[in-house]
PDB file of C-alpha atoms in Angstrom:
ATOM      1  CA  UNK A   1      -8.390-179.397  76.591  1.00 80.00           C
ATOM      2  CA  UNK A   2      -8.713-181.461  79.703  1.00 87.00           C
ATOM      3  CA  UNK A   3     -11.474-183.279  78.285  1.00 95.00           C
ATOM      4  CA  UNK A   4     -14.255-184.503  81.444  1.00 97.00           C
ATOM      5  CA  UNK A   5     -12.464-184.776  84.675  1.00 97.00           C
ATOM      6  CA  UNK A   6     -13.483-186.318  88.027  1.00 98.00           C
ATOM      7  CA  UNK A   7     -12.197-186.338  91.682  1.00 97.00           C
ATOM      8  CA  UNK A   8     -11.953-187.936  93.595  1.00 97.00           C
ATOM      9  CA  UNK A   9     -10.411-191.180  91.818  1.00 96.00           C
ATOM     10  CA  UNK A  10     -11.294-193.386  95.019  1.00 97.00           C
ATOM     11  CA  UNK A  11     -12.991-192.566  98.085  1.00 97.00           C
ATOM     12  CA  UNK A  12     -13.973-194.816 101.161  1.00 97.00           C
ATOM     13  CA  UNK A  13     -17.115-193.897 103.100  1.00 97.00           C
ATOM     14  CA  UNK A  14     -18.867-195.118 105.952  1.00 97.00           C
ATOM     15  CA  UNK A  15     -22.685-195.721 106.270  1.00 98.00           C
ATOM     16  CA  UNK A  16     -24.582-192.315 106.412  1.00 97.00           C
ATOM     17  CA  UNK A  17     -21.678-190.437 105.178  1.00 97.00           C
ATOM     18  CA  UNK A  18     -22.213-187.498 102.553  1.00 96.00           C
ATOM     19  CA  UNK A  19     -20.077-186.601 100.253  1.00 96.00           C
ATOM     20  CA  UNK A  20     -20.029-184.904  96.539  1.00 98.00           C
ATOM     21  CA  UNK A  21     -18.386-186.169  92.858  1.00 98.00           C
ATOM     22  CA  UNK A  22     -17.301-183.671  91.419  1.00 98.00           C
ATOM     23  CA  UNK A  23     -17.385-183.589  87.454  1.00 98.00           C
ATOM     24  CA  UNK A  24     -16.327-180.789  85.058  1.00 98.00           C
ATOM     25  CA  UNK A  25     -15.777-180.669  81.491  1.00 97.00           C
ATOM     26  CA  UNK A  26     -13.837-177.924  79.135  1.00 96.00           C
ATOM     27  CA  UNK A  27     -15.468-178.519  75.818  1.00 96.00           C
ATOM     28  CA  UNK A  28     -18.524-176.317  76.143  1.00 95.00           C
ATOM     29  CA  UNK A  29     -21.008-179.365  75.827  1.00 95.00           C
ATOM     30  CA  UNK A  30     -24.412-178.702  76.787  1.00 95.00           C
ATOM     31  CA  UNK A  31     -25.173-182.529  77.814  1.00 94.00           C
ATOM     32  CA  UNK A  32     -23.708-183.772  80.627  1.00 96.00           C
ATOM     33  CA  UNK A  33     -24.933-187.153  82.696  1.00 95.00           C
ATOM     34  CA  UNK A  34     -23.942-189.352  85.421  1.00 97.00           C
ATOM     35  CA  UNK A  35     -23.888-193.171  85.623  1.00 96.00           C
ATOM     36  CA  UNK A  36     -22.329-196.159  87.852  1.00 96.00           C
ATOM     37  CA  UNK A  37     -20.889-199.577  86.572  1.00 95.00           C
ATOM     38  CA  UNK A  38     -21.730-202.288  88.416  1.00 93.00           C
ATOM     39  CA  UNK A  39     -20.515-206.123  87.574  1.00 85.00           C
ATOM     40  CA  UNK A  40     -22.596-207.617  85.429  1.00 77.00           C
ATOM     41  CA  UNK A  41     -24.860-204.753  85.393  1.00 79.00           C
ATOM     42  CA  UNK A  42     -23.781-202.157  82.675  1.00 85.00           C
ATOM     43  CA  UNK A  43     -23.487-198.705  82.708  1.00 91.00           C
ATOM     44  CA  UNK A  44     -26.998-197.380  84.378  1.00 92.00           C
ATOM     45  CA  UNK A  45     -27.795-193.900  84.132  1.00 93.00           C
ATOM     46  CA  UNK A  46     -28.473-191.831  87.184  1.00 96.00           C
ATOM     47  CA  UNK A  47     -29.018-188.134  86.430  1.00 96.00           C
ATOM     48  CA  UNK A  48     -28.380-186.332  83.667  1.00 95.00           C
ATOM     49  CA  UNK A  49     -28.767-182.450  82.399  1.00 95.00           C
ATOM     50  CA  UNK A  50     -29.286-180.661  79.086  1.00 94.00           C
ATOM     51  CA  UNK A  51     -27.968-177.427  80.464  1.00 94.00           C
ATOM     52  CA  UNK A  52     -27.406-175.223  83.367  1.00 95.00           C
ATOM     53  CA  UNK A  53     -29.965-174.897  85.539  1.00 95.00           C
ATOM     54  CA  UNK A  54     -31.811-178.308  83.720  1.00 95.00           C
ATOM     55  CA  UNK A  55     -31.998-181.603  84.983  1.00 96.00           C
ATOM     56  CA  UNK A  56     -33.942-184.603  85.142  1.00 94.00           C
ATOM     57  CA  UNK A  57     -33.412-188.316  86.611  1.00 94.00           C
ATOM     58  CA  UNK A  58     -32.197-191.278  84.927  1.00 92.00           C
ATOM     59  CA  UNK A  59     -32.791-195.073  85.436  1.00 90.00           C
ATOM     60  CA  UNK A  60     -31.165-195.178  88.806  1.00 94.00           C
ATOM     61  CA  UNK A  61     -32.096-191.585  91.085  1.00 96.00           C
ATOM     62  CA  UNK A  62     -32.798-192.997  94.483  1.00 96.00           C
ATOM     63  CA  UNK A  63     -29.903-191.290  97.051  1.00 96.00           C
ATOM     64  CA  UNK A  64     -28.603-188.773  94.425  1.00 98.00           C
ATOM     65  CA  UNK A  65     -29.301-185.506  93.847  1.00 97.00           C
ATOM     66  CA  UNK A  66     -27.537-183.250  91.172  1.00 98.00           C
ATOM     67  CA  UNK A  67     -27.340-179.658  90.144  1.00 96.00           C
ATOM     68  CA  UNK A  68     -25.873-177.703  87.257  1.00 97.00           C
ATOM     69  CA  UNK A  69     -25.251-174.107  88.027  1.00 97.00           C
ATOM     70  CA  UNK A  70     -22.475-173.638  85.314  1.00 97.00           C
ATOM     71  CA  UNK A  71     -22.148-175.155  81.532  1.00 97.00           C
ATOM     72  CA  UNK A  72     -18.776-176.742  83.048  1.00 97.00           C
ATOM     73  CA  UNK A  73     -19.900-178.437  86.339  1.00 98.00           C
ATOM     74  CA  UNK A  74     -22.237-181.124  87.376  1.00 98.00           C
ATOM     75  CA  UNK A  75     -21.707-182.261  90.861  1.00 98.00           C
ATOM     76  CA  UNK A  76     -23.193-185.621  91.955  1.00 98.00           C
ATOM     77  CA  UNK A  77     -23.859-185.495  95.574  1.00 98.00           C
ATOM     78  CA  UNK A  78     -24.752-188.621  97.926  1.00 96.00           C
ATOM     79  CA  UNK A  79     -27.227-187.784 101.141  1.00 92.00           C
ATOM     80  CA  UNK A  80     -26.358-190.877 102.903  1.00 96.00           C
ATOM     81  CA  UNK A  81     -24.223-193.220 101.666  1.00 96.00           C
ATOM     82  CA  UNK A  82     -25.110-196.925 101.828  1.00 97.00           C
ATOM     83  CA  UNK A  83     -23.356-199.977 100.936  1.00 97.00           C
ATOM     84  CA  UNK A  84     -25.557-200.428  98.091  1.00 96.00           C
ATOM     85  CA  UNK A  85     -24.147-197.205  96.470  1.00 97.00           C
ATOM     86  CA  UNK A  86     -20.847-198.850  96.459  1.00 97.00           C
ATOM     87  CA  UNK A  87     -19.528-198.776  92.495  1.00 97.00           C
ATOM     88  CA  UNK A  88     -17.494-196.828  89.865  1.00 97.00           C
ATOM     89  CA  UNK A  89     -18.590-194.010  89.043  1.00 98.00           C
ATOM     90  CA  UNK A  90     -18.766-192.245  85.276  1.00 97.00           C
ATOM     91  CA  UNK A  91     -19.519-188.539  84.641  1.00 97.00           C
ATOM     92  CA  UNK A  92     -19.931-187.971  80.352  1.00 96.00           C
ATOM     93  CA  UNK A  93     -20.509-184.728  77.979  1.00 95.00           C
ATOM     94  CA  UNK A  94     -21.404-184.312  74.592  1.00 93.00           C
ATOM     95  CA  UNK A  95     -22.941-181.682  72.820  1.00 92.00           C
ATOM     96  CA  UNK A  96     -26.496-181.232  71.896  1.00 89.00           C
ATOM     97  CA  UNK A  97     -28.082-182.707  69.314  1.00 83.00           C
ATOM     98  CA  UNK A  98     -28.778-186.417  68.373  1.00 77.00           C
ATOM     99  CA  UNK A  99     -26.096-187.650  66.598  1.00 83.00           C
ATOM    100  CA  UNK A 100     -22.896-186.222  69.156  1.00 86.00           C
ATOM    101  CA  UNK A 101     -20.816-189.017  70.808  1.00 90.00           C
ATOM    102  CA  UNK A 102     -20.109-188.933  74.223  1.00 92.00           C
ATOM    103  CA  UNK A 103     -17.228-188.229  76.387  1.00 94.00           C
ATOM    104  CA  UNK A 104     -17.009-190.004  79.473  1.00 95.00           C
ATOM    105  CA  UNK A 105     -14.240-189.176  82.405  1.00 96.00           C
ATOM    106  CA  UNK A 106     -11.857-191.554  84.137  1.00 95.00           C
ATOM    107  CA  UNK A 107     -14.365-192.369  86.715  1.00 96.00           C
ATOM    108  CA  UNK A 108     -14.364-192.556  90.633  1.00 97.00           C
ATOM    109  CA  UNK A 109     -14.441-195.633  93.190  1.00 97.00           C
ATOM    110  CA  UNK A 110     -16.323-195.514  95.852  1.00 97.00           C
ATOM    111  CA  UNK A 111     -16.675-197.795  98.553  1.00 97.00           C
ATOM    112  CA  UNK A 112     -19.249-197.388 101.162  1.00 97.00           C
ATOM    113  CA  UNK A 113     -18.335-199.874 104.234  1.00 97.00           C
TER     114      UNK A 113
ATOM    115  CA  UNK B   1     -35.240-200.341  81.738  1.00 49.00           C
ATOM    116  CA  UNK B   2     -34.626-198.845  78.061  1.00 51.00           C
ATOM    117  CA  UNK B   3     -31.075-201.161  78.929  1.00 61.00           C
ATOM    118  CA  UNK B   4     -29.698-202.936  76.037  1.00 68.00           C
ATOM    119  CA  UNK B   5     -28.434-206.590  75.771  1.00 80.00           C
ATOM    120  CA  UNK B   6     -25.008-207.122  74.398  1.00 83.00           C
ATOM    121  CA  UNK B   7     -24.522-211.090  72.729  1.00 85.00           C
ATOM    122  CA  UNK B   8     -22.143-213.220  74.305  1.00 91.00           C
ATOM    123  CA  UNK B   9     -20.734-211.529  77.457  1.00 91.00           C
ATOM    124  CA  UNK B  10     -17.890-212.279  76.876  1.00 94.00           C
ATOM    125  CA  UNK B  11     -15.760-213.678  73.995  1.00 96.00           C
ATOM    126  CA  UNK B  12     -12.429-215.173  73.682  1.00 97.00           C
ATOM    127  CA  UNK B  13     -10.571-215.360  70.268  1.00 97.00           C
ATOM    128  CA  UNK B  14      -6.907-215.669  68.942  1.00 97.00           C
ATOM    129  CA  UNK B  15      -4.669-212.643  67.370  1.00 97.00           C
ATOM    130  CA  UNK B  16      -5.707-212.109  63.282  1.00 97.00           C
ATOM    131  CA  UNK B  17      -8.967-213.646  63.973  1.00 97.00           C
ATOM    132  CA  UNK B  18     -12.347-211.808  63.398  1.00 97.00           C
ATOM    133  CA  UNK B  19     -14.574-210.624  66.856  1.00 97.00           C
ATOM    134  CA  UNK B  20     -18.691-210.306  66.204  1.00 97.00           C
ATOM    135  CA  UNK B  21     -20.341-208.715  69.290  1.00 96.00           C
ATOM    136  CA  UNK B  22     -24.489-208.042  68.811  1.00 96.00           C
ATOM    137  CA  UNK B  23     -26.527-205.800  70.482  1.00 94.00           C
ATOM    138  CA  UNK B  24     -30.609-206.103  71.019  1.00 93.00           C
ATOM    139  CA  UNK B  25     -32.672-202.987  72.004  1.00 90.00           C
ATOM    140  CA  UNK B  26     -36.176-202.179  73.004  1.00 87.00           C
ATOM    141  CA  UNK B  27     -37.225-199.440  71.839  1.00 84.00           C
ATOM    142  CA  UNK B  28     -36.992-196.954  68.479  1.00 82.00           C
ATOM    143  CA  UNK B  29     -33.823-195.067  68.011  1.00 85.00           C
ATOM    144  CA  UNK B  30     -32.192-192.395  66.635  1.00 86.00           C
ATOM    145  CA  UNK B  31     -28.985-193.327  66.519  1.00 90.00           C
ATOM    146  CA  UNK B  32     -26.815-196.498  68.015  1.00 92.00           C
ATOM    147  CA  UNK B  33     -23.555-196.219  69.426  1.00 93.00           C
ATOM    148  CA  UNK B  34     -20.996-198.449  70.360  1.00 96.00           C
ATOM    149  CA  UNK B  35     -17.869-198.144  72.677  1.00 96.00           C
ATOM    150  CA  UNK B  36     -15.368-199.397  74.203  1.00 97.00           C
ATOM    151  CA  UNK B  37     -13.909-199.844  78.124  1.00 95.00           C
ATOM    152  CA  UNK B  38     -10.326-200.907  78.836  1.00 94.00           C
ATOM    153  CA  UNK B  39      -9.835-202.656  82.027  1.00 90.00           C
ATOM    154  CA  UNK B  40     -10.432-199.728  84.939  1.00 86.00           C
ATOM    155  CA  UNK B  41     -10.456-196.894  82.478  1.00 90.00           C
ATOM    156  CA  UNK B  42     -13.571-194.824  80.671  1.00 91.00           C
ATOM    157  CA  UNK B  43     -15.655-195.685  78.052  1.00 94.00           C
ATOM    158  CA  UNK B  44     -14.112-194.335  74.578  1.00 95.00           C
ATOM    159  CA  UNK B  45     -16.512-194.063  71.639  1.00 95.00           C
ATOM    160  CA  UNK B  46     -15.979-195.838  68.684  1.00 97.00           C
ATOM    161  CA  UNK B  47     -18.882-195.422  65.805  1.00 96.00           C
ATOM    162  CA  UNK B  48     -21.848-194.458  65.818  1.00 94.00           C
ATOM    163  CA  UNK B  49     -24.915-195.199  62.875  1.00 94.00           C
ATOM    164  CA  UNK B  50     -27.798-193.580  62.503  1.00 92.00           C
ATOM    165  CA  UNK B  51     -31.457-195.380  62.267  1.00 91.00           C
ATOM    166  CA  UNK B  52     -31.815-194.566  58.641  1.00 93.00           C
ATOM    167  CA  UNK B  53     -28.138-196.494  57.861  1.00 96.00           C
ATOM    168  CA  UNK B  54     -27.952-200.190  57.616  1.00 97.00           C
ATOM    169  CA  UNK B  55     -24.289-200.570  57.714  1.00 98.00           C
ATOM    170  CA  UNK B  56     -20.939-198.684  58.708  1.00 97.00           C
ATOM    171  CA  UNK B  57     -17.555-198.748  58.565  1.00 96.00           C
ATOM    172  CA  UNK B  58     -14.111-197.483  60.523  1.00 95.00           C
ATOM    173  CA  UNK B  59     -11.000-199.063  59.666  1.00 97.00           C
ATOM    174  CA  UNK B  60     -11.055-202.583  60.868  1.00 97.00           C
ATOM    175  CA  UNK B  61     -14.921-201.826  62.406  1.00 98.00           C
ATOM    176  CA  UNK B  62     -17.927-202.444  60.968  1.00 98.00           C
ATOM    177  CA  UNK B  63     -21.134-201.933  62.284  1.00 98.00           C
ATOM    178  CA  UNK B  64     -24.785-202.998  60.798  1.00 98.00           C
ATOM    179  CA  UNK B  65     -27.955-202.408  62.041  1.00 96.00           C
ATOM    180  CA  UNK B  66     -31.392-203.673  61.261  1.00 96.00           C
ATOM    181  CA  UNK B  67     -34.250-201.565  62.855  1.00 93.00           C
ATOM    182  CA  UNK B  68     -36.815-204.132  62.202  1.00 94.00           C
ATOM    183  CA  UNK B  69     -35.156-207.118  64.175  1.00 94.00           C
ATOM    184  CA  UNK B  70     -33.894-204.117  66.909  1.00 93.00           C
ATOM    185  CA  UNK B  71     -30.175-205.314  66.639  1.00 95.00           C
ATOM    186  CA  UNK B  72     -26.710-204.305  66.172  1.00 96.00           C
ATOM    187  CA  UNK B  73     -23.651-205.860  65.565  1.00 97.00           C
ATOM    188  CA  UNK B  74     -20.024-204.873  65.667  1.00 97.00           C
ATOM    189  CA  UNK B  75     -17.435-206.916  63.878  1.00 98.00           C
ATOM    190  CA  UNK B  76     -13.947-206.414  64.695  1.00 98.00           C
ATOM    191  CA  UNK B  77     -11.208-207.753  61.825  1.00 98.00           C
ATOM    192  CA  UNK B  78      -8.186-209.193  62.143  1.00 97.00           C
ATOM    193  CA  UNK B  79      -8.083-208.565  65.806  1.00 97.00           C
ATOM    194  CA  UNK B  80      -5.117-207.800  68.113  1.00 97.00           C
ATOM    195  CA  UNK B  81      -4.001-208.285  71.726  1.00 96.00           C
ATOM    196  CA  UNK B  82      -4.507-204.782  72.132  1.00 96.00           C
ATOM    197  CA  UNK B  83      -8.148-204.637  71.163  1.00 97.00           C
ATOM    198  CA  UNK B  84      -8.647-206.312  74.334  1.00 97.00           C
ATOM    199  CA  UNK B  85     -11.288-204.715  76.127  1.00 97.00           C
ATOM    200  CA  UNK B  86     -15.114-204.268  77.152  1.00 95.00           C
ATOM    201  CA  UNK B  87     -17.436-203.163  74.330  1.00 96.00           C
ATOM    202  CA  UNK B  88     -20.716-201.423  74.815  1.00 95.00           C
ATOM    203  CA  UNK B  89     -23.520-200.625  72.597  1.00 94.00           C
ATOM    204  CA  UNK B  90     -25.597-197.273  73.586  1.00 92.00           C
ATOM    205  CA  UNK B  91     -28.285-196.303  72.097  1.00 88.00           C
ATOM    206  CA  UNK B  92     -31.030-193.375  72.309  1.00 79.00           C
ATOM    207  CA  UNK B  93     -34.148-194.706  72.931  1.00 73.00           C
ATOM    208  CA  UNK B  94     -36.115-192.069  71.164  1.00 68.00           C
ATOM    209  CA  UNK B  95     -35.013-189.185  73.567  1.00 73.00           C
ATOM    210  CA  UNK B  96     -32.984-186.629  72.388  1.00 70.00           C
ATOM    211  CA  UNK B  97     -30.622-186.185  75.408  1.00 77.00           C
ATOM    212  CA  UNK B  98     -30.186-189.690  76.936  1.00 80.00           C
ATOM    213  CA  UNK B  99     -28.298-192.268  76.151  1.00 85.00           C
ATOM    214  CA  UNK B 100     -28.901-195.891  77.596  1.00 86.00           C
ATOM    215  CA  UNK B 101     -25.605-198.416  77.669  1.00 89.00           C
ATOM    216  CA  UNK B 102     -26.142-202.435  77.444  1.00 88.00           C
ATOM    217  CA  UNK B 103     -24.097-204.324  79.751  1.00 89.00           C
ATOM    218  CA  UNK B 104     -21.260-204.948  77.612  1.00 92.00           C
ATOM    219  CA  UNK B 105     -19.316-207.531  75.967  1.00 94.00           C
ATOM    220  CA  UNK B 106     -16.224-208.702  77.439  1.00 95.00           C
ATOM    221  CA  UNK B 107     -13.537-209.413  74.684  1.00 97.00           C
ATOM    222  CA  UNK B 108      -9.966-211.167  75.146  1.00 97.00           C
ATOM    223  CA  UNK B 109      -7.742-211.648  72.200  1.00 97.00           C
ATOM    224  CA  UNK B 110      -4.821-214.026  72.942  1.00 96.00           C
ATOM    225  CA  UNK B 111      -1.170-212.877  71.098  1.00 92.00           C
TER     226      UNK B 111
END
């Protein structure tokens, strides 16, 4: 199994730009969820779904949006990029149920200039 | 925010010596998490306990929780270079599907 894998690893965009994360995982997990790390500030959750065709916002929404068509993929997609949306970013599965860790992919760098 | 608070931020100890890292939360959980972040890589999960457990263990971790005071901890023994790293508690926050990461604890061991 690949595990949860992301591309691109690093990406450089320019003020308005739009672009999509993409996120996909092999291991049939139902849960899937997007966050960005931040110094100092943590992981912070932005989206996340509890199936295809399911999702709901996190802590941190504003300039994402997110779909989930398949069990496999969950694309994070940025309108307009802004220099504030400038982080690493981590897509994570784990099954359903309460007590399931979490496996998190090797996360993307974006810079927004 | 449902964030946590990880105690200190970051903590600096010598090989063979033991590493405490605590973790405050706001609201009731299910379950508590913790796990850890080498430098530019993605998180990896180390143990989790559930609400209605007070203490846990996995090989040279041990985690304890206390519900009433809202607070984790995570002791790491005899520590090595190699454990190194950023560690993160995560915990539920009374939802089923969502789970809410503290800003981590930064931890160098010295060889």
């Amino acid at each position: 199994n690949a595990g949860v894998t992301q591309t691109p690893k690093f990406q450089v965009l320019k003020t308005g730009q739009s672009m999509t994360l993409q996120c996909a995982q092999d291991m049939n997990h139902e849960y899937m969820s997007w966050y960005r790390q931040d110094p100092g500030m943590g992981l912070r959750l932005i989206h996340y779904s509890v199936g295809a065709g399911i999702t709901d916002q996190g802590e941190v929404p504003n300039g994402y949006n997110v779909s989930r068509s398949t069990t496999e993929d969950f694309p994070l997609r940025l309108l307009s990029a802004a220099p504030s949306q400038t982080s690493v970013y981590f897509c994570a599965s784990r099954p359903a149920g309460l007590y399931n860790e979490q496996f998190f992919g090797p996360g993307t760098r974006l810079t927004v200039l | 925010s449902q964030q946590g608070e990880e105690d200190p931020q970051a903590l600096s100890i010598q090989e063979g010596e033991n590493a405490t890292m605590n973790c405050s939360y706001k609201t009731s959980i299910n379950n508590l998490q913790w796990y850890r972040q080498n430098s530019g890589r993605g998180l990896v999960h180390l143990i989790l306990i559930r609400s209605n457990e007070r203490e846990k263990h996995s090989g040279r971790l041990r985690v304890t929780l206390d519900t009433s005071k809202k607070s984790s901890s995570l002791l790491i023994t005899a520590s090595r270079a190699a454990d190194t790293a950023s560690y993160f508690c995560a915990n539920s926050g009374g939802s089923n599907y969502k789970l809410t990461f503290g800003k981590g604890t930064l931890l160098t061991v010295n060889p």
